[in-house]
């Protein structure tokens, strides 16, 4: 049981929704089978209905639109098997209704035929290109084949069409919901990739703006100094080379400042970035306390805690709320809906090493409903 619970919690939100959808289809099919079995009178019709229900469940599981995981290989042959099974059942039932003299036998055959029509509307028609035309043809054929008279047949056709359109429409709405979930998950991944790309572009732009101008000036002044030296004006050439040296030192300093600004992180900036990133994944961040309360010597490592903790929330949870607490004695970051056990995460290990370097400690508390990072600035 514990393994099942752990497996369920480790699933992503979209995977859980897909699994729920498949189970819903299974329950619907079982309910239809149960109703038809209750209406059937003979053992052979009951056996046929149960067999057709099992084939339908296999066909639903074989649809790629309903696969719980992207790696699951769709079984197209189950759809073909279902079409053949339901077609044979429908035709045999229609023949029995027309040729049998026993009312009990004709009622059973009619039940089987209507059952085949409902299953077709549930598991075949929604995935066909011309689904609505096909459903209309099936409904008319069902009314004409199983109606005792023309008027009864028309009424039966109308009922079969109404039921079929309702069942097929429900299936299509469910598939549409799955597609929306997939698109949202894809948009989430694309947004994360765009953020990384934007950061790379920002660094490239800053590097070009800061260093490119200095290097260009150095190149021009070096050429001028060489020309002056060849012309015999050594005093001006020396002055130009002094300026080249000054520019080189300034450019190196600007590059160090740029790289340091890229590598070092600011606590307030990280809190703002965490709020923005978590908001993009539908998680609300609540900040308690103020960055000013954190000791100045711990600002940088606190910023790393916020960054790594935010990454941990995005990658290892389906959190809807997170709380960041900042104080003079320590800080904490907690979130709901974690995925499974903590395991060995390199990010947390690296964070613990950063904290140990400044004399701070990291405590991780993981439960089924909450994940907590708690930091104390001084060992106690």
CSV table of C-alpha atoms in Angstrom, one decimal:
chain,number,residue,atom,x,y,z
A,1,UNK,CA,0.0,0.0,0.0
A,2,UNK,CA,2.8,2.4,0.9
A,3,UNK,CA,4.5,1.7,-2.5
A,4,UNK,CA,1.2,2.6,-4.2
A,5,UNK,CA,0.9,5.8,-2.3
A,6,UNK,CA,4.5,6.7,-3.0
A,7,UNK,CA,4.0,6.0,-6.7
A,8,UNK,CA,0.9,8.1,-6.9
A,9,UNK,CA,2.5,11.1,-5.2
A,10,UNK,CA,5.5,10.8,-7.5
A,11,UNK,CA,3.2,11.3,-10.6
A,12,UNK,CA,3.0,14.8,-12.1
A,13,UNK,CA,-0.3,16.6,-12.2
A,14,UNK,CA,-1.0,15.8,-15.9
A,15,UNK,CA,-0.2,12.1,-15.4
A,16,UNK,CA,-2.6,12.0,-12.5
A,17,UNK,CA,-5.3,13.6,-14.6
A,18,UNK,CA,-4.8,11.2,-17.4
A,19,UNK,CA,-4.9,8.2,-15.0
A,20,UNK,CA,-8.1,9.6,-13.5
A,21,UNK,CA,-9.6,10.0,-17.0
A,22,UNK,CA,-8.8,6.4,-17.9
A,23,UNK,CA,-10.3,5.1,-14.7
A,24,UNK,CA,-13.4,7.2,-15.4
A,25,UNK,CA,-13.8,5.6,-18.8
A,26,UNK,CA,-13.4,2.2,-17.2
A,27,UNK,CA,-16.1,2.9,-14.6
A,28,UNK,CA,-18.4,4.2,-17.4
A,29,UNK,CA,-17.9,1.0,-19.4
A,30,UNK,CA,-18.4,-1.2,-16.4
A,31,UNK,CA,-21.6,0.7,-15.5
A,32,UNK,CA,-23.0,0.2,-19.0
A,33,UNK,CA,-22.0,-3.5,-19.0
A,34,UNK,CA,-23.7,-3.9,-15.6
A,35,UNK,CA,-26.9,-2.3,-16.8
A,36,UNK,CA,-27.0,-4.4,-19.9
A,37,UNK,CA,-26.3,-7.6,-18.0
A,38,UNK,CA,-29.1,-6.8,-15.6
A,39,UNK,CA,-31.4,-6.3,-18.6
A,40,UNK,CA,-30.3,-9.5,-20.3
A,41,UNK,CA,-32.2,-12.7,-19.6
A,42,UNK,CA,-30.0,-15.5,-21.0
A,43,UNK,CA,-26.5,-16.6,-20.0
A,44,UNK,CA,-25.2,-16.4,-23.6
A,45,UNK,CA,-26.2,-12.7,-23.9
A,46,UNK,CA,-24.7,-11.9,-20.5
A,47,UNK,CA,-21.4,-13.6,-21.6
A,48,UNK,CA,-21.4,-11.7,-24.9
A,49,UNK,CA,-22.0,-8.4,-23.2
A,50,UNK,CA,-19.2,-9.0,-20.7
A,51,UNK,CA,-16.8,-10.0,-23.5
A,52,UNK,CA,-17.6,-6.9,-25.5
A,53,UNK,CA,-17.1,-4.8,-22.4
A,54,UNK,CA,-13.6,-6.2,-21.9
A,55,UNK,CA,-12.7,-5.6,-25.5
A,56,UNK,CA,-13.9,-2.0,-25.2
A,57,UNK,CA,-11.7,-1.4,-22.1
A,58,UNK,CA,-8.7,-2.7,-24.0
A,59,UNK,CA,-9.5,-0.4,-26.9
A,60,UNK,CA,-9.9,2.6,-24.7
A,61,UNK,CA,-6.5,1.9,-23.1
A,62,UNK,CA,-5.0,1.5,-26.6
A,63,UNK,CA,-6.0,5.0,-27.7
A,64,UNK,CA,-2.9,7.3,-27.8
A,65,UNK,CA,-5.0,10.3,-26.8
A,66,UNK,CA,-5.8,8.6,-23.5
A,67,UNK,CA,-2.3,7.2,-22.6
A,68,UNK,CA,-1.3,8.0,-19.1
A,69,UNK,CA,2.4,8.3,-19.9
A,70,UNK,CA,4.0,9.6,-23.2
A,71,UNK,CA,6.2,6.4,-23.3
A,72,UNK,CA,3.3,4.0,-23.5
A,73,UNK,CA,3.0,2.3,-26.9
A,74,UNK,CA,-0.5,2.6,-28.3
A,75,UNK,CA,-2.2,-0.6,-29.3
A,76,UNK,CA,-4.0,0.2,-32.5
A,77,UNK,CA,-5.0,-3.4,-33.0
A,78,UNK,CA,-7.4,-3.2,-30.0
A,79,UNK,CA,-9.4,-0.6,-31.9
A,80,UNK,CA,-9.7,-2.9,-34.9
A,81,UNK,CA,-10.7,-5.8,-32.7
A,82,UNK,CA,-13.4,-3.7,-31.1
A,83,UNK,CA,-14.8,-2.6,-34.5
A,84,UNK,CA,-14.9,-6.2,-35.6
A,85,UNK,CA,-16.4,-7.5,-32.3
A,86,UNK,CA,-19.2,-4.8,-32.2
A,87,UNK,CA,-20.0,-5.2,-35.9
A,88,UNK,CA,-20.4,-8.9,-35.6
A,89,UNK,CA,-22.5,-8.6,-32.4
A,90,UNK,CA,-24.7,-5.9,-34.0
A,91,UNK,CA,-25.3,-7.9,-37.2
A,92,UNK,CA,-26.0,-11.2,-35.4
A,93,UNK,CA,-28.4,-9.4,-33.0
A,94,UNK,CA,-30.2,-7.8,-36.0
A,95,UNK,CA,-30.6,-11.1,-37.7
A,96,UNK,CA,-31.9,-12.9,-34.6
A,97,UNK,CA,-34.4,-10.1,-34.0
A,98,UNK,CA,-35.8,-10.6,-37.5
A,99,UNK,CA,-35.8,-14.4,-37.7
A,100,UNK,CA,-36.5,-15.6,-34.1
A,101,UNK,CA,-40.0,-16.4,-33.0
A,102,UNK,CA,-39.4,-16.5,-29.2
A,103,UNK,CA,-39.9,-13.0,-27.6
A,104,UNK,CA,-37.4,-13.7,-24.9
A,105,UNK,CA,-34.7,-14.4,-27.5
A,106,UNK,CA,-35.5,-11.3,-29.6
A,107,UNK,CA,-35.5,-9.1,-26.4
A,108,UNK,CA,-32.0,-10.5,-25.5
A,109,UNK,CA,-30.8,-9.9,-29.1
A,110,UNK,CA,-32.2,-6.3,-29.1
A,111,UNK,CA,-30.4,-5.7,-25.8
A,112,UNK,CA,-27.1,-6.9,-27.3
A,113,UNK,CA,-27.6,-4.8,-30.4
A,114,UNK,CA,-28.3,-1.6,-28.4
A,115,UNK,CA,-25.3,-2.4,-26.2
A,116,UNK,CA,-23.1,-2.6,-29.2
A,117,UNK,CA,-24.4,0.8,-30.4
A,118,UNK,CA,-23.7,2.5,-27.1
A,119,UNK,CA,-20.1,1.0,-26.9
A,120,UNK,CA,-19.5,2.2,-30.5
A,121,UNK,CA,-20.6,5.7,-29.5
A,122,UNK,CA,-18.2,5.6,-26.5
A,123,UNK,CA,-15.0,4.1,-27.9
A,124,UNK,CA,-15.1,4.2,-31.7
A,125,UNK,CA,-17.2,7.1,-33.0
A,126,UNK,CA,-15.3,9.9,-31.1
A,127,UNK,CA,-12.0,8.9,-32.7
A,128,UNK,CA,-13.4,8.7,-36.3
A,129,UNK,CA,-12.9,11.5,-38.8
A,130,UNK,CA,-16.5,11.7,-39.8
A,131,UNK,CA,-17.8,11.0,-36.3
A,132,UNK,CA,-21.2,12.8,-36.5
A,133,UNK,CA,-22.2,11.4,-39.8
A,134,UNK,CA,-21.1,7.9,-38.7
A,135,UNK,CA,-23.2,8.2,-35.5
A,136,UNK,CA,-26.3,9.3,-37.5
A,137,UNK,CA,-26.0,6.3,-39.8
A,138,UNK,CA,-25.5,3.9,-36.9
A,139,UNK,CA,-28.5,5.4,-35.1
A,140,UNK,CA,-30.8,5.1,-38.1
A,141,UNK,CA,-29.6,1.6,-38.8
A,142,UNK,CA,-30.2,0.6,-35.2
A,143,UNK,CA,-33.7,1.9,-35.2
A,144,UNK,CA,-34.6,0.2,-38.5
A,145,UNK,CA,-32.9,-3.1,-37.5
A,146,UNK,CA,-34.3,-3.4,-33.9
A,147,UNK,CA,-37.6,-1.5,-34.1
A,148,UNK,CA,-40.8,-3.7,-34.1
A,149,UNK,CA,-42.5,-1.3,-36.5
A,150,UNK,CA,-41.5,1.8,-38.5
A,151,UNK,CA,-42.7,4.2,-35.9
A,152,UNK,CA,-41.0,2.3,-33.1
A,153,UNK,CA,-37.9,2.1,-35.2
A,154,UNK,CA,-37.9,5.9,-35.7
A,155,UNK,CA,-38.3,6.5,-32.0
A,156,UNK,CA,-35.5,4.0,-31.3
A,157,UNK,CA,-33.3,5.8,-33.8
A,158,UNK,CA,-33.9,9.1,-32.2
A,159,UNK,CA,-33.2,7.7,-28.7
A,160,UNK,CA,-30.0,6.0,-30.0
A,161,UNK,CA,-28.9,9.2,-31.7
A,162,UNK,CA,-29.5,11.3,-28.6
A,163,UNK,CA,-27.6,8.8,-26.4
A,164,UNK,CA,-24.8,8.4,-28.9
A,165,UNK,CA,-24.3,12.2,-29.3
A,166,UNK,CA,-24.2,12.6,-25.5
A,167,UNK,CA,-21.8,9.8,-25.0
A,168,UNK,CA,-19.5,10.8,-28.0
A,169,UNK,CA,-19.6,14.4,-27.0
A,170,UNK,CA,-18.6,13.6,-23.4
A,171,UNK,CA,-15.7,11.5,-24.7
A,172,UNK,CA,-14.6,14.4,-27.0
A,173,UNK,CA,-14.7,16.9,-24.2
A,174,UNK,CA,-12.6,14.6,-22.1
A,175,UNK,CA,-10.0,14.3,-24.9
A,176,UNK,CA,-10.1,18.1,-25.3
A,177,UNK,CA,-9.4,18.5,-21.6
A,178,UNK,CA,-6.4,16.2,-21.8
A,179,UNK,CA,-5.0,18.2,-24.7
A,180,UNK,CA,-5.4,21.4,-22.7
A,181,UNK,CA,-3.5,19.9,-19.8
A,182,UNK,CA,-0.7,18.8,-22.3
A,183,UNK,CA,-0.5,22.3,-23.8
A,184,UNK,CA,-0.2,23.9,-20.4
A,185,UNK,CA,2.6,21.5,-19.4
A,186,UNK,CA,4.3,22.2,-22.7
A,187,UNK,CA,3.9,26.0,-22.1
A,188,UNK,CA,5.5,25.6,-18.7
A,189,UNK,CA,8.5,23.9,-20.1
A,190,UNK,CA,8.9,26.4,-22.9
A,191,UNK,CA,8.6,29.3,-20.4
A,192,UNK,CA,11.5,27.8,-18.4
A,193,UNK,CA,13.6,27.4,-21.5
A,194,UNK,CA,12.9,30.9,-22.6
A,195,UNK,CA,13.9,32.3,-19.2
A,196,UNK,CA,17.3,30.5,-19.5
A,197,UNK,CA,17.7,31.8,-23.1
A,198,UNK,CA,16.9,35.3,-22.0
A,199,UNK,CA,19.5,35.1,-19.2
A,200,UNK,CA,22.1,34.0,-21.7
A,201,UNK,CA,21.2,36.8,-24.0
A,202,UNK,CA,21.4,39.3,-21.2
A,203,UNK,CA,24.9,38.1,-20.2
A,204,UNK,CA,26.0,38.2,-23.8
A,205,UNK,CA,24.7,41.7,-24.3
A,206,UNK,CA,26.3,43.0,-21.1
A,207,UNK,CA,29.6,41.3,-22.0
A,208,UNK,CA,29.5,42.9,-25.5
A,209,UNK,CA,28.6,46.4,-24.1
A,210,UNK,CA,31.1,46.4,-21.3
A,211,UNK,CA,34.1,44.7,-22.9
A,212,UNK,CA,33.6,45.4,-26.7
A,213,UNK,CA,33.9,49.1,-26.4
A,214,UNK,CA,37.1,48.8,-24.3
A,215,UNK,CA,38.7,46.4,-26.7
A,216,UNK,CA,37.8,48.5,-29.7
A,217,UNK,CA,39.5,51.5,-28.1
A,218,UNK,CA,42.5,49.4,-27.2
A,219,UNK,CA,42.9,48.3,-30.8
A,220,UNK,CA,42.6,51.8,-32.2
A,221,UNK,CA,45.0,53.3,-29.8
A,222,UNK,CA,47.5,50.5,-30.3
A,223,UNK,CA,47.5,51.1,-34.1
A,224,UNK,CA,47.9,54.8,-33.4
A,225,UNK,CA,50.8,54.2,-31.1
A,226,UNK,CA,52.5,51.9,-33.6
A,227,UNK,CA,52.1,54.5,-36.4
A,228,UNK,CA,53.5,57.3,-34.1
A,229,UNK,CA,56.4,55.1,-33.1
A,230,UNK,CA,57.3,54.4,-36.8
A,231,UNK,CA,57.0,58.2,-37.5
A,232,UNK,CA,59.6,58.9,-34.7
A,233,UNK,CA,57.1,60.6,-32.3
A,234,UNK,CA,58.0,58.4,-29.4
A,235,UNK,CA,56.6,60.8,-26.8
A,236,UNK,CA,53.1,60.6,-28.2
A,237,UNK,CA,53.4,56.9,-28.8
A,238,UNK,CA,54.4,56.4,-25.2
A,239,UNK,CA,51.3,58.4,-24.1
A,240,UNK,CA,49.0,56.4,-26.3
A,241,UNK,CA,50.4,53.1,-24.9
A,242,UNK,CA,49.9,54.4,-21.3
A,243,UNK,CA,46.3,55.0,-22.3
A,244,UNK,CA,46.1,51.5,-23.7
A,245,UNK,CA,47.3,50.1,-20.4
A,246,UNK,CA,44.8,52.2,-18.5
A,247,UNK,CA,42.0,51.0,-20.8
A,248,UNK,CA,43.1,47.4,-20.5
A,249,UNK,CA,43.1,47.6,-16.7
A,250,UNK,CA,39.7,49.2,-16.7
A,251,UNK,CA,38.3,46.6,-19.1
A,252,UNK,CA,39.6,43.8,-16.9
A,253,UNK,CA,38.0,45.4,-13.9
A,254,UNK,CA,34.7,45.9,-15.7
A,255,UNK,CA,34.8,42.2,-16.8
A,256,UNK,CA,35.4,41.0,-13.3
A,257,UNK,CA,32.5,43.2,-12.1
A,258,UNK,CA,30.2,41.8,-14.8
A,259,UNK,CA,31.2,38.2,-14.0
A,260,UNK,CA,30.9,38.8,-10.3
A,261,UNK,CA,27.4,40.3,-10.8
A,262,UNK,CA,26.4,37.3,-12.9
A,263,UNK,CA,27.8,34.7,-10.4
A,264,UNK,CA,26.8,36.5,-7.2
A,265,UNK,CA,23.1,36.9,-6.4
A,266,UNK,CA,21.1,39.4,-4.5
A,267,UNK,CA,18.6,38.3,-1.8
A,268,UNK,CA,15.9,40.8,-2.7
A,269,UNK,CA,16.3,40.1,-6.4
A,270,UNK,CA,16.0,36.3,-5.7
A,271,UNK,CA,12.9,36.8,-3.7
A,272,UNK,CA,11.3,38.8,-6.5
A,273,UNK,CA,12.4,36.3,-9.1
A,274,UNK,CA,11.1,33.4,-7.0
A,275,UNK,CA,7.7,35.1,-6.7
A,276,UNK,CA,7.6,35.6,-10.5
A,277,UNK,CA,8.7,32.0,-11.3
A,278,UNK,CA,6.3,30.3,-8.8
A,279,UNK,CA,3.5,32.5,-10.1
A,280,UNK,CA,4.2,31.2,-13.6
A,281,UNK,CA,3.6,27.6,-12.3
A,282,UNK,CA,0.4,28.6,-10.4
A,283,UNK,CA,2.1,28.7,-7.0
A,284,UNK,CA,1.5,31.6,-4.6
A,285,UNK,CA,4.6,32.7,-2.6
A,286,UNK,CA,4.0,34.3,0.8
A,287,UNK,CA,7.0,36.2,2.3
A,288,UNK,CA,7.1,36.6,6.1
A,289,UNK,CA,9.7,38.9,7.5
A,290,UNK,CA,12.2,41.1,5.6
A,291,UNK,CA,15.5,40.6,3.9
A,292,UNK,CA,16.9,43.4,6.1
A,293,UNK,CA,16.6,41.1,9.1
A,294,UNK,CA,19.0,38.6,7.6
A,295,UNK,CA,22.6,39.2,8.8
A,296,UNK,CA,24.5,41.0,6.1
A,297,UNK,CA,27.2,38.3,5.9
A,298,UNK,CA,24.6,35.7,5.1
A,299,UNK,CA,22.7,37.6,2.4
A,300,UNK,CA,24.4,35.8,-0.5
A,301,UNK,CA,23.9,32.3,0.9
A,302,UNK,CA,20.3,33.2,1.8
A,303,UNK,CA,19.8,34.2,-1.8
A,304,UNK,CA,21.2,30.8,-2.9
A,305,UNK,CA,18.7,29.1,-0.5
A,306,UNK,CA,15.8,31.0,-2.2
A,307,UNK,CA,17.1,30.1,-5.6
A,308,UNK,CA,17.6,26.4,-4.9
A,309,UNK,CA,14.5,26.1,-2.9
A,310,UNK,CA,12.4,27.7,-5.7
A,311,UNK,CA,13.9,25.3,-8.2
A,312,UNK,CA,13.2,22.4,-5.9
A,313,UNK,CA,9.5,23.5,-5.7
A,314,UNK,CA,9.1,23.7,-9.5
A,315,UNK,CA,10.9,20.4,-10.2
A,316,UNK,CA,9.7,18.2,-7.4
A,317,UNK,CA,6.2,19.3,-6.4
A,318,UNK,CA,2.8,20.4,-7.6
A,319,UNK,CA,2.7,23.1,-5.0
A,320,UNK,CA,0.0,25.8,-5.0
A,321,UNK,CA,1.3,27.7,-2.0
A,322,UNK,CA,4.8,28.3,-0.6
A,323,UNK,CA,5.9,30.3,2.4
A,324,UNK,CA,9.3,32.0,2.8
A,325,UNK,CA,10.3,33.2,6.3
A,326,UNK,CA,13.3,35.5,6.8
A,327,UNK,CA,14.7,36.3,10.2
A,328,UNK,CA,17.8,37.2,12.2
A,329,UNK,CA,18.2,33.7,13.5
A,330,UNK,CA,17.5,31.8,10.3
A,331,UNK,CA,15.1,31.3,7.5
A,332,UNK,CA,12.7,28.7,6.1
A,333,UNK,CA,11.0,27.8,2.9
A,334,UNK,CA,8.0,25.4,2.9
A,335,UNK,CA,5.6,24.2,0.2
A,336,UNK,CA,2.7,21.8,-0.1
A,337,UNK,CA,2.1,18.9,-2.5
A,338,UNK,CA,5.7,17.4,-2.7
A,339,UNK,CA,6.3,14.6,-5.2
A,340,UNK,CA,7.3,11.4,-3.3
A,341,UNK,CA,10.4,11.1,-1.1
A,342,UNK,CA,13.2,13.5,-0.9
A,343,UNK,CA,15.9,11.2,-2.2
A,344,UNK,CA,19.4,12.3,-3.0
A,345,UNK,CA,19.2,15.7,-4.6
A,346,UNK,CA,22.5,17.3,-5.6
A,347,UNK,CA,21.0,20.8,-5.3
A,348,UNK,CA,20.3,20.3,-1.6
A,349,UNK,CA,23.7,18.7,-1.0
A,350,UNK,CA,25.4,21.7,-2.7
A,351,UNK,CA,23.2,24.1,-0.6
A,352,UNK,CA,24.2,22.3,2.6
A,353,UNK,CA,27.9,22.7,1.6
A,354,UNK,CA,27.4,26.5,1.0
A,355,UNK,CA,25.7,26.9,4.4
A,356,UNK,CA,28.4,24.9,6.2
A,357,UNK,CA,31.0,27.2,4.8
A,358,UNK,CA,29.4,30.2,6.6
A,359,UNK,CA,28.6,28.2,9.8
A,360,UNK,CA,25.0,27.7,9.1
A,361,UNK,CA,23.0,24.5,9.1
A,362,UNK,CA,20.3,23.0,6.9
A,363,UNK,CA,17.4,20.9,8.1
A,364,UNK,CA,15.0,19.1,5.6
A,365,UNK,CA,11.6,17.9,6.7
A,366,UNK,CA,9.5,16.0,4.2
A,367,UNK,CA,6.1,14.6,4.7
A,368,UNK,CA,3.2,13.5,2.4
A,369,UNK,CA,1.7,17.0,2.5
A,370,UNK,CA,4.6,19.4,3.1
A,371,UNK,CA,8.3,19.9,2.3
A,372,UNK,CA,10.3,22.3,4.5
A,373,UNK,CA,13.8,23.7,4.2
A,374,UNK,CA,14.9,25.3,7.6
A,375,UNK,CA,18.2,27.2,8.0
A,376,UNK,CA,19.8,28.4,11.2
A,377,UNK,CA,22.6,31.0,10.7
A,378,UNK,CA,24.6,29.7,13.7
A,379,UNK,CA,25.0,26.1,14.9
A,380,UNK,CA,23.2,25.4,18.1
